[in-house]
PDB file of C-alpha atoms in Angstrom:
ATOM      1  CA  MET A 161       0.085  50.315 -20.612  1.00 73.00           C
ATOM      2  CA  GLU A 162      -3.388  51.356 -19.548  1.00 77.00           C
ATOM      3  CA  ALA A 163      -4.927  48.314 -21.291  1.00 77.00           C
ATOM      4  CA  ALA A 164      -2.649  45.988 -19.317  1.00 74.00           C
ATOM      5  CA  ILE A 165      -3.609  47.628 -16.030  1.00 80.00           C
ATOM      6  CA  ASP A 166      -7.305  47.448 -16.917  1.00 74.00           C
ATOM      7  CA  SER A 167      -6.926  43.775 -17.844  1.00 74.00           C
ATOM      8  CA  PHE A 168      -5.200  43.052 -14.545  1.00 76.00           C
ATOM      9  CA  SER A 169      -7.757  44.937 -12.470  1.00 76.00           C
ATOM     10  CA  HIS A 170     -10.685  43.156 -14.153  1.00 74.00           C
ATOM     11  CA  GLY A 171      -9.140  39.679 -14.079  1.00 78.00           C
ATOM     12  CA  PHE A 172      -7.384  39.642 -10.722  1.00 85.00           C
ATOM     13  CA  ASP A 173     -10.466  38.677  -8.710  1.00 86.00           C
ATOM     14  CA  ASN A 174     -11.153  35.680 -10.989  1.00 84.00           C
ATOM     15  CA  PHE A 175      -7.492  34.697 -10.813  1.00 85.00           C
ATOM     16  CA  LEU A 176      -7.510  34.902  -7.038  1.00 90.00           C
ATOM     17  CA  ILE A 177     -10.733  32.929  -6.592  1.00 90.00           C
ATOM     18  CA  SER A 178      -9.687  30.202  -9.040  1.00 88.00           C
ATOM     19  CA  THR A 179      -6.249  29.867  -7.473  1.00 90.00           C
ATOM     20  CA  ILE A 180      -7.650  29.656  -3.951  1.00 93.00           C
ATOM     21  CA  VAL A 181     -10.218  27.057  -5.031  1.00 91.00           C
ATOM     22  CA  ALA A 182      -7.492  24.982  -6.722  1.00 91.00           C
ATOM     23  CA  GLY A 183      -5.307  25.176  -3.623  1.00 93.00           C
ATOM     24  CA  LEU A 184      -8.170  24.182  -1.346  1.00 94.00           C
ATOM     25  CA  LEU A 185      -9.135  21.349  -3.691  1.00 93.00           C
ATOM     26  CA  LEU A 186      -5.591  20.026  -3.756  1.00 93.00           C
ATOM     27  CA  THR A 187      -5.195  20.255   0.016  1.00 95.00           C
ATOM     28  CA  GLY A 188      -8.620  18.758   0.695  1.00 94.00           C
ATOM     29  CA  SER A 189      -8.089  15.950  -1.802  1.00 93.00           C
ATOM     30  CA  CYS A 190      -4.730  15.062  -0.265  1.00 92.00           C
ATOM     31  CA  VAL A 191      -6.306  14.960   3.203  1.00 93.00           C
ATOM     32  CA  VAL A 192      -9.195  12.773   2.000  1.00 92.00           C
ATOM     33  CA  TYR A 193      -6.777  10.449   0.168  1.00 89.00           C
ATOM     34  CA  VAL A 194      -4.573  10.040   3.248  1.00 90.00           C
ATOM     35  CA  LEU A 195      -7.616   9.376   5.436  1.00 90.00           C
ATOM     36  CA  LEU A 196      -9.157   6.823   3.036  1.00 87.00           C
ATOM     37  CA  THR A 197      -6.059   4.781   2.257  1.00 85.00           C
ATOM     38  CA  PRO A 198      -4.877   2.265   4.859  1.00 86.00           C
ATOM     39  CA  MET A 199      -1.331   3.641   5.058  1.00 83.00           C
ATOM     40  CA  LYS A 200      -0.403   6.304   7.550  1.00 86.00           C
ATOM     41  CA  GLU A 201       2.004   8.138   5.245  1.00 87.00           C
ATOM     42  CA  LEU A 202       2.742  11.087   7.518  1.00 88.00           C
ATOM     43  CA  GLU A 203       3.452   8.894  10.537  1.00 91.00           C
ATOM     44  CA  LEU A 204       5.697   6.621   8.467  1.00 92.00           C
ATOM     45  CA  LEU A 205       7.438   9.632   6.970  1.00 90.00           C
ATOM     46  CA  ARG A 206       8.163  11.026  10.435  1.00 92.00           C
ATOM     47  CA  GLN A 207       9.775   7.661  11.262  1.00 94.00           C
ATOM     48  CA  GLY A 208      12.121   8.023   8.301  1.00 94.00           C
ATOM     49  CA  ASN A 209      10.280   5.767   5.844  1.00 95.00           C
ATOM     50  CA  ALA A 210      11.381   7.036   2.423  1.00 95.00           C
ATOM     51  CA  SER A 211       8.838   4.900   0.549  1.00 95.00           C
ATOM     52  CA  ALA A 212       6.011   6.629   2.417  1.00 93.00           C
ATOM     53  CA  GLY A 213       7.466   9.971   1.352  1.00 94.00           C
ATOM     54  CA  LEU A 214       7.662   8.804  -2.250  1.00 94.00           C
ATOM     55  CA  ALA A 215       4.082   7.534  -2.144  1.00 92.00           C
ATOM     56  CA  LEU A 216       2.831  10.796  -0.634  1.00 93.00           C
ATOM     57  CA  ALA A 217       4.749  12.821  -3.225  1.00 94.00           C
ATOM     58  CA  GLY A 218       3.067  10.723  -5.940  1.00 93.00           C
ATOM     59  CA  VAL A 219      -0.321  11.518  -4.435  1.00 92.00           C
ATOM     60  CA  ILE A 220       0.342  15.254  -4.389  1.00 94.00           C
ATOM     61  CA  ILE A 221       1.678  15.337  -7.959  1.00 95.00           C
ATOM     62  CA  GLY A 222      -1.011  12.922  -9.148  1.00 93.00           C
ATOM     63  CA  LEU A 223      -3.703  15.234  -7.824  1.00 93.00           C
ATOM     64  CA  ALA A 224      -2.020  18.513  -8.801  1.00 94.00           C
ATOM     65  CA  ILE A 225      -1.763  17.695 -12.519  1.00 93.00           C
ATOM     66  CA  PRO A 226      -5.519  17.234 -13.144  1.00 91.00           C
ATOM     67  CA  MET A 227      -6.317  20.095 -10.747  1.00 90.00           C
ATOM     68  CA  ALA A 228      -4.068  22.343 -12.851  1.00 91.00           C
ATOM     69  CA  SER A 229      -5.854  21.214 -16.014  1.00 90.00           C
ATOM     70  CA  ALA A 230      -9.213  21.829 -14.378  1.00 88.00           C
ATOM     71  CA  LEU A 231      -8.005  25.291 -13.420  1.00 86.00           C
ATOM     72  CA  ALA A 232      -6.897  25.979 -16.982  1.00 86.00           C
ATOM     73  CA  PHE A 233      -9.913  24.586 -18.827  1.00 85.00           C
ATOM     74  CA  SER A 234     -12.934  24.955 -16.524  1.00 83.00           C
ATOM     75  CA  ILE A 235     -15.292  27.820 -17.180  1.00 83.00           C
ATOM     76  CA  SER A 236     -16.577  28.044 -13.609  1.00 86.00           C
ATOM     77  CA  VAL A 237     -15.514  27.288 -10.066  1.00 88.00           C
ATOM     78  CA  PHE A 238     -18.259  24.661  -9.847  1.00 90.00           C
ATOM     79  CA  GLU A 239     -16.854  22.852 -12.875  1.00 88.00           C
ATOM     80  CA  GLN A 240     -13.367  23.079 -11.374  1.00 89.00           C
ATOM     81  CA  ILE A 241     -14.655  21.427  -8.193  1.00 90.00           C
ATOM     82  CA  ILE A 242     -16.383  18.632 -10.129  1.00 91.00           C
ATOM     83  CA  TRP A 243     -13.180  17.758 -12.010  1.00 89.00           C
ATOM     84  CA  GLY A 244     -11.190  17.946  -8.783  1.00 89.00           C
ATOM     85  CA  VAL A 245     -13.480  15.338  -7.218  1.00 91.00           C
ATOM     86  CA  VAL A 246     -13.181  13.159 -10.331  1.00 90.00           C
ATOM     87  CA  ALA A 247      -9.379  13.382 -10.081  1.00 89.00           C
ATOM     88  CA  LEU A 248      -9.508  12.279  -6.434  1.00 90.00           C
ATOM     89  CA  LEU A 249     -11.711   9.296  -7.259  1.00 92.00           C
ATOM     90  CA  ILE A 250      -9.410   8.205 -10.079  1.00 91.00           C
ATOM     91  CA  GLN A 251      -6.350   8.502  -7.837  1.00 90.00           C
ATOM     92  CA  LEU A 252      -8.071   6.325  -5.216  1.00 91.00           C
ATOM     93  CA  LEU A 253      -8.796   3.767  -7.948  1.00 92.00           C
ATOM     94  CA  ALA A 254      -5.160   3.939  -9.068  1.00 90.00           C
ATOM     95  CA  PHE A 255      -4.075   3.123  -5.513  1.00 88.00           C
ATOM     96  CA  ARG A 256      -6.454   0.182  -5.400  1.00 91.00           C
ATOM     97  CA  GLY A 257      -5.227  -1.079  -8.776  1.00 91.00           C
ATOM     98  CA  VAL A 258      -1.582  -1.068  -7.662  1.00 91.00           C
ATOM     99  CA  ASP A 259      -2.617  -2.677  -4.372  1.00 91.00           C
ATOM    100  CA  LEU A 260      -4.331  -5.507  -6.269  1.00 92.00           C
ATOM    101  CA  LEU A 261      -1.337  -5.919  -8.571  1.00 91.00           C
ATOM    102  CA  LEU A 262       1.310  -6.024  -5.841  1.00 89.00           C
ATOM    103  CA  LYS A 263      -0.723  -7.703  -3.119  1.00 89.00           C
ATOM    104  CA  ASP A 264      -0.706  -5.695   0.112  1.00 89.00           C
ATOM    105  CA  LEU A 265       0.718  -2.372  -1.031  1.00 91.00           C
ATOM    106  CA  PRO A 266       0.295  -0.702   2.402  1.00 91.00           C
ATOM    107  CA  LYS A 267       2.483  -3.360   4.045  1.00 93.00           C
ATOM    108  CA  ARG A 268       5.121  -2.949   1.318  1.00 94.00           C
ATOM    109  CA  ILE A 269       5.205   0.811   1.898  1.00 93.00           C
ATOM    110  CA  GLU A 270       5.407   0.266   5.674  1.00 93.00           C
ATOM    111  CA  ASN A 271       8.373  -2.064   5.037  1.00 95.00           C
ATOM    112  CA  ASP A 272      10.003   0.769   3.053  1.00 95.00           C
ATOM    113  CA  GLU A 273       9.989  -1.119  -0.270  1.00 93.00           C
ATOM    114  CA  ALA A 274      10.976   1.616  -2.696  1.00 94.00           C
ATOM    115  CA  GLY A 275      10.005  -0.447  -5.745  1.00 94.00           C
ATOM    116  CA  ALA A 276       6.364  -0.532  -4.648  1.00 93.00           C
ATOM    117  CA  ALA A 277       6.374   3.219  -3.999  1.00 93.00           C
ATOM    118  CA  ILE A 278       7.971   3.931  -7.377  1.00 95.00           C
ATOM    119  CA  LEU A 279       5.367   1.837  -9.201  1.00 94.00           C
ATOM    120  CA  LEU A 280       2.612   3.667  -7.310  1.00 93.00           C
ATOM    121  CA  ILE A 281       4.117   7.028  -8.313  1.00 94.00           C
ATOM    122  CA  ALA A 282       4.315   5.959 -11.972  1.00 95.00           C
ATOM    123  CA  VAL A 283       0.676   4.856 -12.009  1.00 94.00           C
ATOM    124  CA  LYS A 284      -0.473   8.023 -10.241  1.00 93.00           C
ATOM    125  CA  ILE A 285       1.436  10.415 -12.489  1.00 95.00           C
ATOM    126  CA  SER A 286       0.507   8.611 -15.707  1.00 95.00           C
ATOM    127  CA  SER A 287      -3.178   8.506 -14.770  1.00 93.00           C
ATOM    128  CA  ALA A 288      -2.989  12.185 -13.760  1.00 93.00           C
ATOM    129  CA  LEU A 289      -1.500  13.128 -17.129  1.00 93.00           C
ATOM    130  CA  ILE A 290      -4.258  11.243 -18.943  1.00 92.00           C
ATOM    131  CA  ILE A 291      -6.967  12.857 -16.788  1.00 89.00           C
ATOM    132  CA  GLY A 292      -5.413  16.282 -17.298  1.00 88.00           C
ATOM    133  CA  ALA A 293      -5.266  15.853 -21.059  1.00 88.00           C
ATOM    134  CA  ALA A 294      -8.828  14.523 -21.167  1.00 87.00           C
ATOM    135  CA  LEU A 295     -10.144  17.631 -19.437  1.00 81.00           C
ATOM    136  CA  TRP A 296      -9.661  19.854 -22.459  1.00 75.00           C
ATOM    137  CA  PRO A 297     -12.190  18.098 -24.716  1.00 73.00           C
ATOM    138  CA  ALA A 298     -14.421  17.319 -21.727  1.00 68.00           C
ATOM    139  CA  THR A 299     -14.757  21.011 -20.874  1.00 65.00           C
ATOM    140  CA  ALA A 300     -15.090  22.270 -24.434  1.00 64.00           C
ATOM    141  CA  PRO A 301     -18.405  23.993 -25.085  1.00 64.00           C
ATOM    142  CA  VAL A 302     -21.043  21.682 -26.516  1.00 59.00           C
ATOM    143  CA  PRO A 303     -22.113  22.857 -29.982  1.00 62.00           C
ATOM    144  CA  LEU A 304     -25.769  23.703 -30.320  1.00 56.00           C
ATOM    145  CA  PRO A 305     -27.792  21.554 -32.723  1.00 63.00           C
TER     146      PRO A 305
END
């Protein structure tokens, strides 16, 4: 019992810092994404646009998956931040890719076209899963020669 308490007392500060950093990264990345994409998801959502809600949910999940992997596999807060920024950039590229494929994605979301939002979610989640899985070998210690 004493070993468990010692483990908790020594690891709690690292747990707390890493969790707070991950939460701030996720929140900050979502804000940056919403500001950089041409859609006004929150405004559309307040107007009852379900496709905007779907698209925003895809953003949050698409960013949370690689952030969780970065939290699990990074050896420092700095490394966690780097991978969080990489995840944001890839999610912005995923948006652009779907926009190029569908021609005028923001307008489709504004028109509440669920099919466009669903495709965007699928691309975001699949790219997030790939990024998240790629983090493990990317963060593995480099063997010395």
